[in-house]
């Protein structure tokens, strides 16, 4: 099988193919992030990088059997400004469509985020298949809701493996069963205040038993809207949550609690990436590429449909 991966990142598609036991003759990848390329090449030295997707031409490639990609989602995401196809990054979707038409592979897979129905309809019409919705929580400790457009046969969703956030921690404890979706900006949270303001509530607490979060003296504007949480070592959701006013976001209370963000290794586990896969670059770049990447076990589940088809 010859594979072309567009917007390849750190090559999660290649990990998924390997997990599914699918032999790849040639793996071509379009990517421009030098750090993601470095990690991909360190793990798969025989892959062929092609550079910018806009420069990739079908005539320069052999027969491609599988075309995959997760075109940049910033314009579509509800977490962004929702510029949709007006965002130049989201327009790169049409490069996927161009190469799909020119290469005519047997199989294809496009991944993207939850978005407005209008944008989904455009993608669905262009690709000719209905999207499949899968939450990564079925195979990992992360809530990651994504849509997959593919012609690979798939009879059912992945089985729920029952993995909890507490199961992927190196140490400490958490207040929830599943992590919120890790995105490419996770590394930017330099202090507790920014995590709560940006809704990146991926914090790990090192104390056992009951504890409160943060320091009200540091965050003056929170003091009139204090919200108490109770954290448990078993990693379950809060046993006590007292809300005040109309603001439904958790805030902070005075405490000497020791907290930290998730480690790169824990983020690898959330994305079901092999442990240490990304340790060829700085932690900042590891966080970024893991946030941009795929949940490997979801992709592997989809790829298994190619094996079943070939064995039929």
PDB file of C-alpha atoms in Angstrom:
ATOM      1  CA  UNK A   1       0.000   0.000   0.000  1.00  0.00           C
ATOM      2  CA  UNK A   2       1.175   3.501  -0.873  1.00  0.00           C
ATOM      3  CA  UNK A   3      -0.080   6.216   1.445  1.00  0.00           C
ATOM      4  CA  UNK A   4      -0.232   9.995   1.090  1.00  0.00           C
ATOM      5  CA  UNK A   5      -0.808  11.908   4.312  1.00  0.00           C
ATOM      6  CA  UNK A   6      -1.669  15.595   4.014  1.00  0.00           C
ATOM      7  CA  UNK A   7      -1.105  17.893   7.000  1.00  0.00           C
ATOM      8  CA  UNK A   8       0.767  14.918   8.434  1.00  0.00           C
ATOM      9  CA  UNK A   9       2.012  16.568  11.629  1.00  0.00           C
ATOM     10  CA  UNK A  10       3.971  14.072  13.699  1.00  0.00           C
ATOM     11  CA  UNK A  11       2.555  11.218  11.585  1.00  0.00           C
ATOM     12  CA  UNK A  12      -0.176   9.784  13.790  1.00  0.00           C
ATOM     13  CA  UNK A  13      -1.586   8.104  10.687  1.00  0.00           C
ATOM     14  CA  UNK A  14       1.563   6.065  10.359  1.00  0.00           C
ATOM     15  CA  UNK A  15       1.353   4.943  13.991  1.00  0.00           C
ATOM     16  CA  UNK A  16      -2.267   3.899  13.413  1.00  0.00           C
ATOM     17  CA  UNK A  17      -1.382   1.892  10.303  1.00  0.00           C
ATOM     18  CA  UNK A  18       1.317   0.108  12.264  1.00  0.00           C
ATOM     19  CA  UNK A  19      -1.081  -0.620  15.136  1.00  0.00           C
ATOM     20  CA  UNK A  20      -3.566  -2.062  12.644  1.00  0.00           C
ATOM     21  CA  UNK A  21      -0.895  -4.301  11.142  1.00  0.00           C
ATOM     22  CA  UNK A  22      -1.238  -2.791   7.672  1.00  0.00           C
ATOM     23  CA  UNK A  23       1.931  -3.004   5.611  1.00  0.00           C
ATOM     24  CA  UNK A  24       2.964   0.237   3.936  1.00  0.00           C
ATOM     25  CA  UNK A  25       5.292   0.255   0.937  1.00  0.00           C
ATOM     26  CA  UNK A  26       5.717   4.018   0.664  1.00  0.00           C
ATOM     27  CA  UNK A  27       4.455   6.690   3.049  1.00  0.00           C
ATOM     28  CA  UNK A  28       4.450  10.183   1.568  1.00  0.00           C
ATOM     29  CA  UNK A  29       3.757  13.118   3.846  1.00  0.00           C
ATOM     30  CA  UNK A  30       2.967  16.776   3.324  1.00  0.00           C
ATOM     31  CA  UNK A  31       3.947  18.900   6.325  1.00  0.00           C
ATOM     32  CA  UNK A  32       5.672  22.245   6.929  1.00  0.00           C
ATOM     33  CA  UNK A  33       6.195  22.276  10.713  1.00  0.00           C
ATOM     34  CA  UNK A  34       9.892  21.500  11.182  1.00  0.00           C
ATOM     35  CA  UNK A  35       9.428  20.138  14.705  1.00  0.00           C
ATOM     36  CA  UNK A  36       6.632  17.762  13.719  1.00  0.00           C
ATOM     37  CA  UNK A  37       8.772  16.625  10.778  1.00  0.00           C
ATOM     38  CA  UNK A  38      11.707  16.007  13.100  1.00  0.00           C
ATOM     39  CA  UNK A  39       9.618  13.788  15.369  1.00  0.00           C
ATOM     40  CA  UNK A  40       8.068  11.904  12.443  1.00  0.00           C
ATOM     41  CA  UNK A  41      11.452  11.281  10.802  1.00  0.00           C
ATOM     42  CA  UNK A  42      12.987  10.153  14.094  1.00  0.00           C
ATOM     43  CA  UNK A  43      10.329   7.452  14.392  1.00  0.00           C
ATOM     44  CA  UNK A  44       9.906   6.649  10.699  1.00  0.00           C
ATOM     45  CA  UNK A  45      13.156   7.469   8.876  1.00  0.00           C
ATOM     46  CA  UNK A  46      12.007   5.907   5.580  1.00  0.00           C
ATOM     47  CA  UNK A  47       9.004   8.180   5.075  1.00  0.00           C
ATOM     48  CA  UNK A  48       9.109  10.741   2.271  1.00  0.00           C
ATOM     49  CA  UNK A  49       8.333  14.357   3.116  1.00  0.00           C
ATOM     50  CA  UNK A  50       6.937  16.484   0.285  1.00  0.00           C
ATOM     51  CA  UNK A  51       6.687  19.917   1.915  1.00  0.00           C
ATOM     52  CA  UNK A  52       3.770  22.300   1.398  1.00  0.00           C
ATOM     53  CA  UNK A  53       0.521  20.598   0.368  1.00  0.00           C
ATOM     54  CA  UNK A  54      -0.048  23.289  -2.267  1.00  0.00           C
ATOM     55  CA  UNK A  55       3.075  22.081  -4.067  1.00  0.00           C
ATOM     56  CA  UNK A  56       2.101  18.399  -4.106  1.00  0.00           C
ATOM     57  CA  UNK A  57       1.193  17.198  -7.612  1.00  0.00           C
ATOM     58  CA  UNK A  58      -0.419  13.893  -8.490  1.00  0.00           C
ATOM     59  CA  UNK A  59       1.865  13.457 -11.512  1.00  0.00           C
ATOM     60  CA  UNK A  60       4.894  13.324  -9.225  1.00  0.00           C
ATOM     61  CA  UNK A  61       3.558  10.406  -7.205  1.00  0.00           C
ATOM     62  CA  UNK A  62       3.026   6.680  -7.809  1.00  0.00           C
ATOM     63  CA  UNK A  63      -0.392   5.096  -7.464  1.00  0.00           C
ATOM     64  CA  UNK A  64      -1.740   6.117  -4.039  1.00  0.00           C
ATOM     65  CA  UNK A  65      -3.986   3.588  -2.298  1.00  0.00           C
ATOM     66  CA  UNK A  66      -4.855   5.625   0.796  1.00  0.00           C
ATOM     67  CA  UNK A  67      -5.187   9.393   1.143  1.00  0.00           C
ATOM     68  CA  UNK A  68      -5.499  10.727   4.698  1.00  0.00           C
ATOM     69  CA  UNK A  69      -5.471  14.113   6.361  1.00  0.00           C
ATOM     70  CA  UNK A  70      -6.816  16.406   9.023  1.00  0.00           C
ATOM     71  CA  UNK A  71      -6.916  19.801   7.343  1.00  0.00           C
ATOM     72  CA  UNK A  72      -6.279  22.771   9.670  1.00  0.00           C
ATOM     73  CA  UNK A  73      -9.344  23.255  11.824  1.00  0.00           C
ATOM     74  CA  UNK A  74      -8.851  26.691  13.377  1.00  0.00           C
ATOM     75  CA  UNK A  75     -11.406  28.338  11.110  1.00  0.00           C
ATOM     76  CA  UNK A  76     -14.047  25.690  11.777  1.00  0.00           C
ATOM     77  CA  UNK A  77     -13.606  25.081  15.493  1.00  0.00           C
ATOM     78  CA  UNK A  78     -16.161  26.350  17.988  1.00  0.00           C
ATOM     79  CA  UNK A  79     -13.145  27.183  20.141  1.00  0.00           C
ATOM     80  CA  UNK A  80     -11.982  29.701  17.526  1.00  0.00           C
ATOM     81  CA  UNK A  81     -13.549  32.614  15.663  1.00  0.00           C
ATOM     82  CA  UNK A  82     -15.542  30.317  13.355  1.00  0.00           C
ATOM     83  CA  UNK A  83     -14.431  32.023  10.166  1.00  0.00           C
ATOM     84  CA  UNK A  84     -15.029  28.706   8.416  1.00  0.00           C
ATOM     85  CA  UNK A  85     -13.806  28.745   4.799  1.00  0.00           C
ATOM     86  CA  UNK A  86     -12.934  32.439   5.105  1.00  0.00           C
ATOM     87  CA  UNK A  87      -9.998  31.409   7.275  1.00  0.00           C
ATOM     88  CA  UNK A  88      -6.999  30.766   4.965  1.00  0.00           C
ATOM     89  CA  UNK A  89      -6.020  27.709   7.006  1.00  0.00           C
ATOM     90  CA  UNK A  90      -9.418  26.104   6.502  1.00  0.00           C
ATOM     91  CA  UNK A  91      -9.225  26.731   2.772  1.00  0.00           C
ATOM     92  CA  UNK A  92      -6.482  24.111   2.679  1.00  0.00           C
ATOM     93  CA  UNK A  93      -9.320  21.573   2.806  1.00  0.00           C
ATOM     94  CA  UNK A  94      -9.689  22.135  -0.927  1.00  0.00           C
ATOM     95  CA  UNK A  95      -6.150  20.857  -1.426  1.00  0.00           C
ATOM     96  CA  UNK A  96      -7.353  17.552  -0.002  1.00  0.00           C
ATOM     97  CA  UNK A  97     -10.252  17.594  -2.448  1.00  0.00           C
ATOM     98  CA  UNK A  98      -7.927  18.423  -5.355  1.00  0.00           C
ATOM     99  CA  UNK A  99      -5.591  15.524  -4.647  1.00  0.00           C
ATOM    100  CA  UNK A 100      -8.471  13.159  -3.956  1.00  0.00           C
ATOM    101  CA  UNK A 101      -9.823  13.872  -7.433  1.00  0.00           C
ATOM    102  CA  UNK A 102      -6.427  13.720  -9.132  1.00  0.00           C
ATOM    103  CA  UNK A 103      -5.107  10.598  -7.393  1.00  0.00           C
ATOM    104  CA  UNK A 104      -8.322   8.561  -7.136  1.00  0.00           C
ATOM    105  CA  UNK A 105      -7.123   6.392  -4.238  1.00  0.00           C
ATOM    106  CA  UNK A 106      -9.047   3.315  -3.210  1.00  0.00           C
ATOM    107  CA  UNK A 107      -9.548   4.699   0.297  1.00  0.00           C
ATOM    108  CA  UNK A 108      -9.560   8.125   1.906  1.00  0.00           C
ATOM    109  CA  UNK A 109     -10.010   9.596   5.374  1.00  0.00           C
ATOM    110  CA  UNK A 110     -10.486  13.216   6.422  1.00  0.00           C
ATOM    111  CA  UNK A 111     -10.707  14.251  10.081  1.00  0.00           C
ATOM    112  CA  UNK A 112     -11.992  17.541  11.460  1.00  0.00           C
ATOM    113  CA  UNK A 113     -13.558  19.211  14.476  1.00  0.00           C
ATOM    114  CA  UNK A 114     -17.158  19.899  15.436  1.00  0.00           C
ATOM    115  CA  UNK A 115     -18.294  22.851  13.360  1.00  0.00           C
ATOM    116  CA  UNK A 116     -21.320  24.663  12.015  1.00  0.00           C
ATOM    117  CA  UNK A 117     -23.694  22.488  10.029  1.00  0.00           C
ATOM    118  CA  UNK A 118     -23.241  24.674   6.953  1.00  0.00           C
ATOM    119  CA  UNK A 119     -19.504  23.948   6.854  1.00  0.00           C
ATOM    120  CA  UNK A 120     -20.105  20.254   7.450  1.00  0.00           C
ATOM    121  CA  UNK A 121     -22.498  20.146   4.539  1.00  0.00           C
ATOM    122  CA  UNK A 122     -19.892  21.699   2.228  1.00  0.00           C
ATOM    123  CA  UNK A 123     -17.318  19.078   3.211  1.00  0.00           C
ATOM    124  CA  UNK A 124     -19.838  16.247   2.913  1.00  0.00           C
ATOM    125  CA  UNK A 125     -20.892  17.325  -0.565  1.00  0.00           C
ATOM    126  CA  UNK A 126     -17.283  17.695  -1.727  1.00  0.00           C
ATOM    127  CA  UNK A 127     -16.247  14.253  -0.451  1.00  0.00           C
ATOM    128  CA  UNK A 128     -19.447  12.374  -1.238  1.00  0.00           C
ATOM    129  CA  UNK A 129     -19.701  10.578   2.126  1.00  0.00           C
ATOM    130  CA  UNK A 130     -21.472  11.339   5.382  1.00  0.00           C
ATOM    131  CA  UNK A 131     -19.269  12.072   8.409  1.00  0.00           C
ATOM    132  CA  UNK A 132     -18.942   9.677  11.327  1.00  0.00           C
ATOM    133  CA  UNK A 133     -18.866  11.215  14.797  1.00  0.00           C
ATOM    134  CA  UNK A 134     -16.470   9.627  17.297  1.00  0.00           C
ATOM    135  CA  UNK A 135     -15.496  10.843  20.749  1.00  0.00           C
ATOM    136  CA  UNK A 136     -11.993   9.735  21.694  1.00  0.00           C
ATOM    137  CA  UNK A 137     -13.219   9.065  25.238  1.00  0.00           C
ATOM    138  CA  UNK A 138     -14.129   5.560  24.019  1.00  0.00           C
ATOM    139  CA  UNK A 139     -10.461   4.626  23.615  1.00  0.00           C
ATOM    140  CA  UNK A 140      -8.651   7.098  25.864  1.00  0.00           C
ATOM    141  CA  UNK A 141      -9.014   9.317  28.922  1.00  0.00           C
ATOM    142  CA  UNK A 142      -9.794  12.387  26.816  1.00  0.00           C
ATOM    143  CA  UNK A 143     -13.006  13.963  25.612  1.00  0.00           C
ATOM    144  CA  UNK A 144     -12.145  14.732  22.004  1.00  0.00           C
ATOM    145  CA  UNK A 145     -15.119  15.041  19.668  1.00  0.00           C
ATOM    146  CA  UNK A 146     -14.248  14.701  16.011  1.00  0.00           C
ATOM    147  CA  UNK A 147     -15.879  13.982  12.650  1.00  0.00           C
ATOM    148  CA  UNK A 148     -14.423  11.533  10.143  1.00  0.00           C
ATOM    149  CA  UNK A 149     -15.286  11.475   6.445  1.00  0.00           C
ATOM    150  CA  UNK A 150     -14.180   8.179   4.941  1.00  0.00           C
ATOM    151  CA  UNK A 151     -15.083   5.455   2.461  1.00  0.00           C
ATOM    152  CA  UNK A 152     -13.385   2.811   4.612  1.00  0.00           C
ATOM    153  CA  UNK A 153     -16.078   0.365   5.784  1.00  0.00           C
ATOM    154  CA  UNK A 154     -16.860   0.642   9.494  1.00  0.00           C
ATOM    155  CA  UNK A 155     -19.661  -1.395  11.080  1.00  0.00           C
ATOM    156  CA  UNK A 156     -19.527   0.036  14.590  1.00  0.00           C
ATOM    157  CA  UNK A 157     -17.842   2.578  16.839  1.00  0.00           C
ATOM    158  CA  UNK A 158     -14.822   1.556  18.921  1.00  0.00           C
ATOM    159  CA  UNK A 159     -15.583  -0.335  22.116  1.00  0.00           C
ATOM    160  CA  UNK A 160     -15.367   1.689  25.312  1.00  0.00           C
ATOM    161  CA  UNK A 161     -12.086   0.714  26.984  1.00  0.00           C
ATOM    162  CA  UNK A 162     -13.065   2.405  30.241  1.00  0.00           C
ATOM    163  CA  UNK A 163      -9.817   4.368  30.528  1.00  0.00           C
ATOM    164  CA  UNK A 164     -10.007   7.172  33.098  1.00  0.00           C
ATOM    165  CA  UNK A 165      -7.845  10.257  33.466  1.00  0.00           C
ATOM    166  CA  UNK A 166      -6.421   8.902  36.716  1.00  0.00           C
ATOM    167  CA  UNK A 167      -5.120   5.884  34.741  1.00  0.00           C
ATOM    168  CA  UNK A 168      -2.742   7.990  32.605  1.00  0.00           C
ATOM    169  CA  UNK A 169      -1.207  10.109  35.379  1.00  0.00           C
ATOM    170  CA  UNK A 170       2.423   9.809  36.356  1.00  0.00           C
ATOM    171  CA  UNK A 171       1.466  11.018  39.853  1.00  0.00           C
ATOM    172  CA  UNK A 172      -1.137  13.111  41.639  1.00  0.00           C
ATOM    173  CA  UNK A 173      -4.909  13.078  41.269  1.00  0.00           C
ATOM    174  CA  UNK A 174      -7.637  14.862  39.339  1.00  0.00           C
ATOM    175  CA  UNK A 175     -11.247  15.946  39.677  1.00  0.00           C
ATOM    176  CA  UNK A 176     -12.784  14.302  36.622  1.00  0.00           C
ATOM    177  CA  UNK A 177     -13.092  11.003  34.793  1.00  0.00           C
ATOM    178  CA  UNK A 178     -11.930  12.337  31.433  1.00  0.00           C
ATOM    179  CA  UNK A 179      -9.646  15.151  30.345  1.00  0.00           C
ATOM    180  CA  UNK A 180     -10.997  18.047  28.343  1.00  0.00           C
ATOM    181  CA  UNK A 181      -9.765  18.101  24.767  1.00  0.00           C
ATOM    182  CA  UNK A 182      -6.040  18.855  24.590  1.00  0.00           C
ATOM    183  CA  UNK A 183      -5.392  21.454  21.907  1.00  0.00           C
ATOM    184  CA  UNK A 184      -2.271  22.952  20.350  1.00  0.00           C
ATOM    185  CA  UNK A 185      -2.333  25.866  22.798  1.00  0.00           C
ATOM    186  CA  UNK A 186      -2.116  23.775  25.966  1.00  0.00           C
ATOM    187  CA  UNK A 187       1.544  24.663  26.461  1.00  0.00           C
ATOM    188  CA  UNK A 188       0.737  28.397  26.599  1.00  0.00           C
ATOM    189  CA  UNK A 189      -0.928  28.231  30.018  1.00  0.00           C
ATOM    190  CA  UNK A 190       1.768  29.685  32.255  1.00  0.00           C
ATOM    191  CA  UNK A 191      -0.347  30.032  35.378  1.00  0.00           C
ATOM    192  CA  UNK A 192      -3.510  28.754  36.974  1.00  0.00           C
ATOM    193  CA  UNK A 193      -5.498  31.857  36.073  1.00  0.00           C
ATOM    194  CA  UNK A 194      -4.958  31.376  32.338  1.00  0.00           C
ATOM    195  CA  UNK A 195      -6.090  27.735  32.493  1.00  0.00           C
ATOM    196  CA  UNK A 196      -9.424  28.700  34.005  1.00  0.00           C
ATOM    197  CA  UNK A 197      -9.908  31.712  31.760  1.00  0.00           C
ATOM    198  CA  UNK A 198      -9.171  29.718  28.603  1.00  0.00           C
ATOM    199  CA  UNK A 199     -11.195  26.712  29.801  1.00  0.00           C
ATOM    200  CA  UNK A 200      -8.099  24.504  29.723  1.00  0.00           C
ATOM    201  CA  UNK A 201      -8.845  22.917  33.048  1.00  0.00           C
ATOM    202  CA  UNK A 202      -6.274  20.170  32.674  1.00  0.00           C
ATOM    203  CA  UNK A 203      -4.691  20.405  36.109  1.00  0.00           C
ATOM    204  CA  UNK A 204      -3.255  17.642  38.263  1.00  0.00           C
ATOM    205  CA  UNK A 205      -3.163  18.040  42.032  1.00  0.00           C
ATOM    206  CA  UNK A 206      -0.482  16.475  44.167  1.00  0.00           C
ATOM    207  CA  UNK A 207      -2.238  16.484  47.549  1.00  0.00           C
ATOM    208  CA  UNK A 208      -4.377  13.595  48.748  1.00  0.00           C
ATOM    209  CA  UNK A 209      -7.877  14.110  50.072  1.00  0.00           C
ATOM    210  CA  UNK A 210      -9.746  17.404  49.948  1.00  0.00           C
ATOM    211  CA  UNK A 211      -8.157  20.457  48.424  1.00  0.00           C
ATOM    212  CA  UNK A 212      -9.144  23.784  46.918  1.00  0.00           C
ATOM    213  CA  UNK A 213      -7.742  25.375  43.797  1.00  0.00           C
ATOM    214  CA  UNK A 214      -5.689  28.489  43.369  1.00  0.00           C
ATOM    215  CA  UNK A 215      -5.163  31.669  45.321  1.00  0.00           C
ATOM    216  CA  UNK A 216      -7.988  34.219  45.564  1.00  0.00           C
ATOM    217  CA  UNK A 217      -5.598  36.980  46.536  1.00  0.00           C
ATOM    218  CA  UNK A 218      -3.818  36.614  43.198  1.00  0.00           C
ATOM    219  CA  UNK A 219      -7.025  36.863  41.203  1.00  0.00           C
ATOM    220  CA  UNK A 220      -8.841  39.921  42.540  1.00  0.00           C
ATOM    221  CA  UNK A 221     -11.780  39.733  40.149  1.00  0.00           C
ATOM    222  CA  UNK A 222     -12.635  36.215  41.298  1.00  0.00           C
ATOM    223  CA  UNK A 223     -13.156  37.064  44.969  1.00  0.00           C
ATOM    224  CA  UNK A 224     -16.857  37.956  44.608  1.00  0.00           C
ATOM    225  CA  UNK A 225     -17.659  34.721  42.784  1.00  0.00           C
ATOM    226  CA  UNK A 226     -15.874  32.016  44.745  1.00  0.00           C
ATOM    227  CA  UNK A 227     -16.695  28.448  43.881  1.00  0.00           C
ATOM    228  CA  UNK A 228     -15.681  25.508  46.019  1.00  0.00           C
ATOM    229  CA  UNK A 229     -14.595  22.186  44.597  1.00  0.00           C
ATOM    230  CA  UNK A 230     -13.679  18.931  46.265  1.00  0.00           C
ATOM    231  CA  UNK A 231     -10.983  16.742  44.708  1.00  0.00           C
ATOM    232  CA  UNK A 232     -10.545  13.053  45.268  1.00  0.00           C
ATOM    233  CA  UNK A 233      -7.503  10.806  44.758  1.00  0.00           C
ATOM    234  CA  UNK A 234      -9.611   8.324  42.762  1.00  0.00           C
ATOM    235  CA  UNK A 235      -9.979  10.796  39.903  1.00  0.00           C
ATOM    236  CA  UNK A 236     -13.764  11.005  39.925  1.00  0.00           C
ATOM    237  CA  UNK A 237     -15.849  14.125  39.351  1.00  0.00           C
ATOM    238  CA  UNK A 238     -16.244  16.629  42.215  1.00  0.00           C
ATOM    239  CA  UNK A 239     -18.415  15.468  45.093  1.00  0.00           C
ATOM    240  CA  UNK A 240     -19.266  19.071  45.954  1.00  0.00           C
ATOM    241  CA  UNK A 241     -19.757  21.939  43.540  1.00  0.00           C
ATOM    242  CA  UNK A 242     -21.309  25.128  44.864  1.00  0.00           C
ATOM    243  CA  UNK A 243     -22.182  27.708  42.201  1.00  0.00           C
ATOM    244  CA  UNK A 244     -22.914  31.363  42.856  1.00  0.00           C
ATOM    245  CA  UNK A 245     -24.453  33.789  40.369  1.00  0.00           C
ATOM    246  CA  UNK A 246     -24.921  33.132  36.678  1.00  0.00           C
ATOM    247  CA  UNK A 247     -21.297  32.275  35.901  1.00  0.00           C
ATOM    248  CA  UNK A 248     -20.997  28.524  35.457  1.00  0.00           C
ATOM    249  CA  UNK A 249     -17.214  28.354  35.152  1.00  0.00           C
ATOM    250  CA  UNK A 250     -15.207  27.095  38.147  1.00  0.00           C
ATOM    251  CA  UNK A 251     -13.153  29.768  39.876  1.00  0.00           C
ATOM    252  CA  UNK A 252     -10.496  29.761  42.606  1.00  0.00           C
ATOM    253  CA  UNK A 253     -10.167  29.731  46.369  1.00  0.00           C
ATOM    254  CA  UNK A 254      -7.261  30.367  48.698  1.00  0.00           C
ATOM    255  CA  UNK A 255      -5.152  27.285  49.292  1.00  0.00           C
ATOM    256  CA  UNK A 256      -1.594  26.047  49.332  1.00  0.00           C
ATOM    257  CA  UNK A 257      -2.468  23.230  46.956  1.00  0.00           C
ATOM    258  CA  UNK A 258       0.353  22.079  44.704  1.00  0.00           C
ATOM    259  CA  UNK A 259      -0.837  21.803  41.119  1.00  0.00           C
ATOM    260  CA  UNK A 260       0.684  21.153  37.740  1.00  0.00           C
ATOM    261  CA  UNK A 261      -0.417  20.736  34.162  1.00  0.00           C
ATOM    262  CA  UNK A 262      -0.375  17.427  32.350  1.00  0.00           C
ATOM    263  CA  UNK A 263       3.073  16.240  31.328  1.00  0.00           C
ATOM    264  CA  UNK A 264       3.980  15.526  27.694  1.00  0.00           C
ATOM    265  CA  UNK A 265       4.000  11.809  28.539  1.00  0.00           C
ATOM    266  CA  UNK A 266       0.465  12.040  29.926  1.00  0.00           C
ATOM    267  CA  UNK A 267      -0.639  13.893  26.786  1.00  0.00           C
ATOM    268  CA  UNK A 268       0.888  11.107  24.690  1.00  0.00           C
ATOM    269  CA  UNK A 269      -1.225   8.658  26.663  1.00  0.00           C
ATOM    270  CA  UNK A 270      -4.337  10.808  26.107  1.00  0.00           C
ATOM    271  CA  UNK A 271      -3.719  10.629  22.359  1.00  0.00           C
ATOM    272  CA  UNK A 272      -2.813   6.902  22.587  1.00  0.00           C
ATOM    273  CA  UNK A 273       0.586   7.709  21.094  1.00  0.00           C
ATOM    274  CA  UNK A 274       3.502   5.440  22.072  1.00  0.00           C
ATOM    275  CA  UNK A 275       5.211   6.701  25.209  1.00  0.00           C
ATOM    276  CA  UNK A 276       8.251   8.816  24.394  1.00  0.00           C
ATOM    277  CA  UNK A 277       7.296   9.158  20.734  1.00  0.00           C
ATOM    278  CA  UNK A 278       7.591  12.958  20.816  1.00  0.00           C
ATOM    279  CA  UNK A 279      10.638  13.297  23.073  1.00  0.00           C
ATOM    280  CA  UNK A 280      12.899  14.481  20.230  1.00  0.00           C
ATOM    281  CA  UNK A 281      11.910  18.143  20.651  1.00  0.00           C
ATOM    282  CA  UNK A 282      11.199  20.622  23.452  1.00  0.00           C
ATOM    283  CA  UNK A 283       8.182  20.156  25.712  1.00  0.00           C
ATOM    284  CA  UNK A 284       6.578  23.242  24.172  1.00  0.00           C
ATOM    285  CA  UNK A 285       6.673  21.627  20.736  1.00  0.00           C
ATOM    286  CA  UNK A 286       5.566  18.268  22.137  1.00  0.00           C
ATOM    287  CA  UNK A 287       2.435  19.834  23.617  1.00  0.00           C
ATOM    288  CA  UNK A 288       1.722  21.661  20.366  1.00  0.00           C
ATOM    289  CA  UNK A 289       1.975  18.646  18.071  1.00  0.00           C
ATOM    290  CA  UNK A 290       0.080  16.380  20.444  1.00  0.00           C
ATOM    291  CA  UNK A 291      -2.743  18.936  20.581  1.00  0.00           C
ATOM    292  CA  UNK A 292      -2.771  19.064  16.785  1.00  0.00           C
ATOM    293  CA  UNK A 293      -2.570  15.304  16.404  1.00  0.00           C
ATOM    294  CA  UNK A 294      -5.027  12.449  16.126  1.00  0.00           C
ATOM    295  CA  UNK A 295      -6.132   9.996  18.775  1.00  0.00           C
ATOM    296  CA  UNK A 296      -4.262   7.068  17.273  1.00  0.00           C
ATOM    297  CA  UNK A 297      -6.535   4.279  18.504  1.00  0.00           C
ATOM    298  CA  UNK A 298      -9.566   5.930  16.862  1.00  0.00           C
ATOM    299  CA  UNK A 299      -7.737   6.059  13.534  1.00  0.00           C
ATOM    300  CA  UNK A 300      -6.517   2.493  13.942  1.00  0.00           C
ATOM    301  CA  UNK A 301     -10.104   1.348  14.515  1.00  0.00           C
ATOM    302  CA  UNK A 302     -11.127   2.997  11.238  1.00  0.00           C
ATOM    303  CA  UNK A 303      -8.137   1.524   9.371  1.00  0.00           C
ATOM    304  CA  UNK A 304      -9.102  -1.968  10.516  1.00  0.00           C
ATOM    305  CA  UNK A 305     -11.935  -1.764   7.998  1.00  0.00           C
ATOM    306  CA  UNK A 306      -9.385  -1.956   5.189  1.00  0.00           C
ATOM    307  CA  UNK A 307      -8.082  -5.267   6.531  1.00  0.00           C
ATOM    308  CA  UNK A 308     -11.566  -6.705   6.802  1.00  0.00           C
ATOM    309  CA  UNK A 309     -12.336  -5.654   3.220  1.00  0.00           C
ATOM    310  CA  UNK A 310      -9.148  -7.262   1.865  1.00  0.00           C
ATOM    311  CA  UNK A 311      -9.908 -10.494   3.751  1.00  0.00           C
ATOM    312  CA  UNK A 312     -13.507 -10.691   2.531  1.00  0.00           C
TER     313      UNK A 312
END
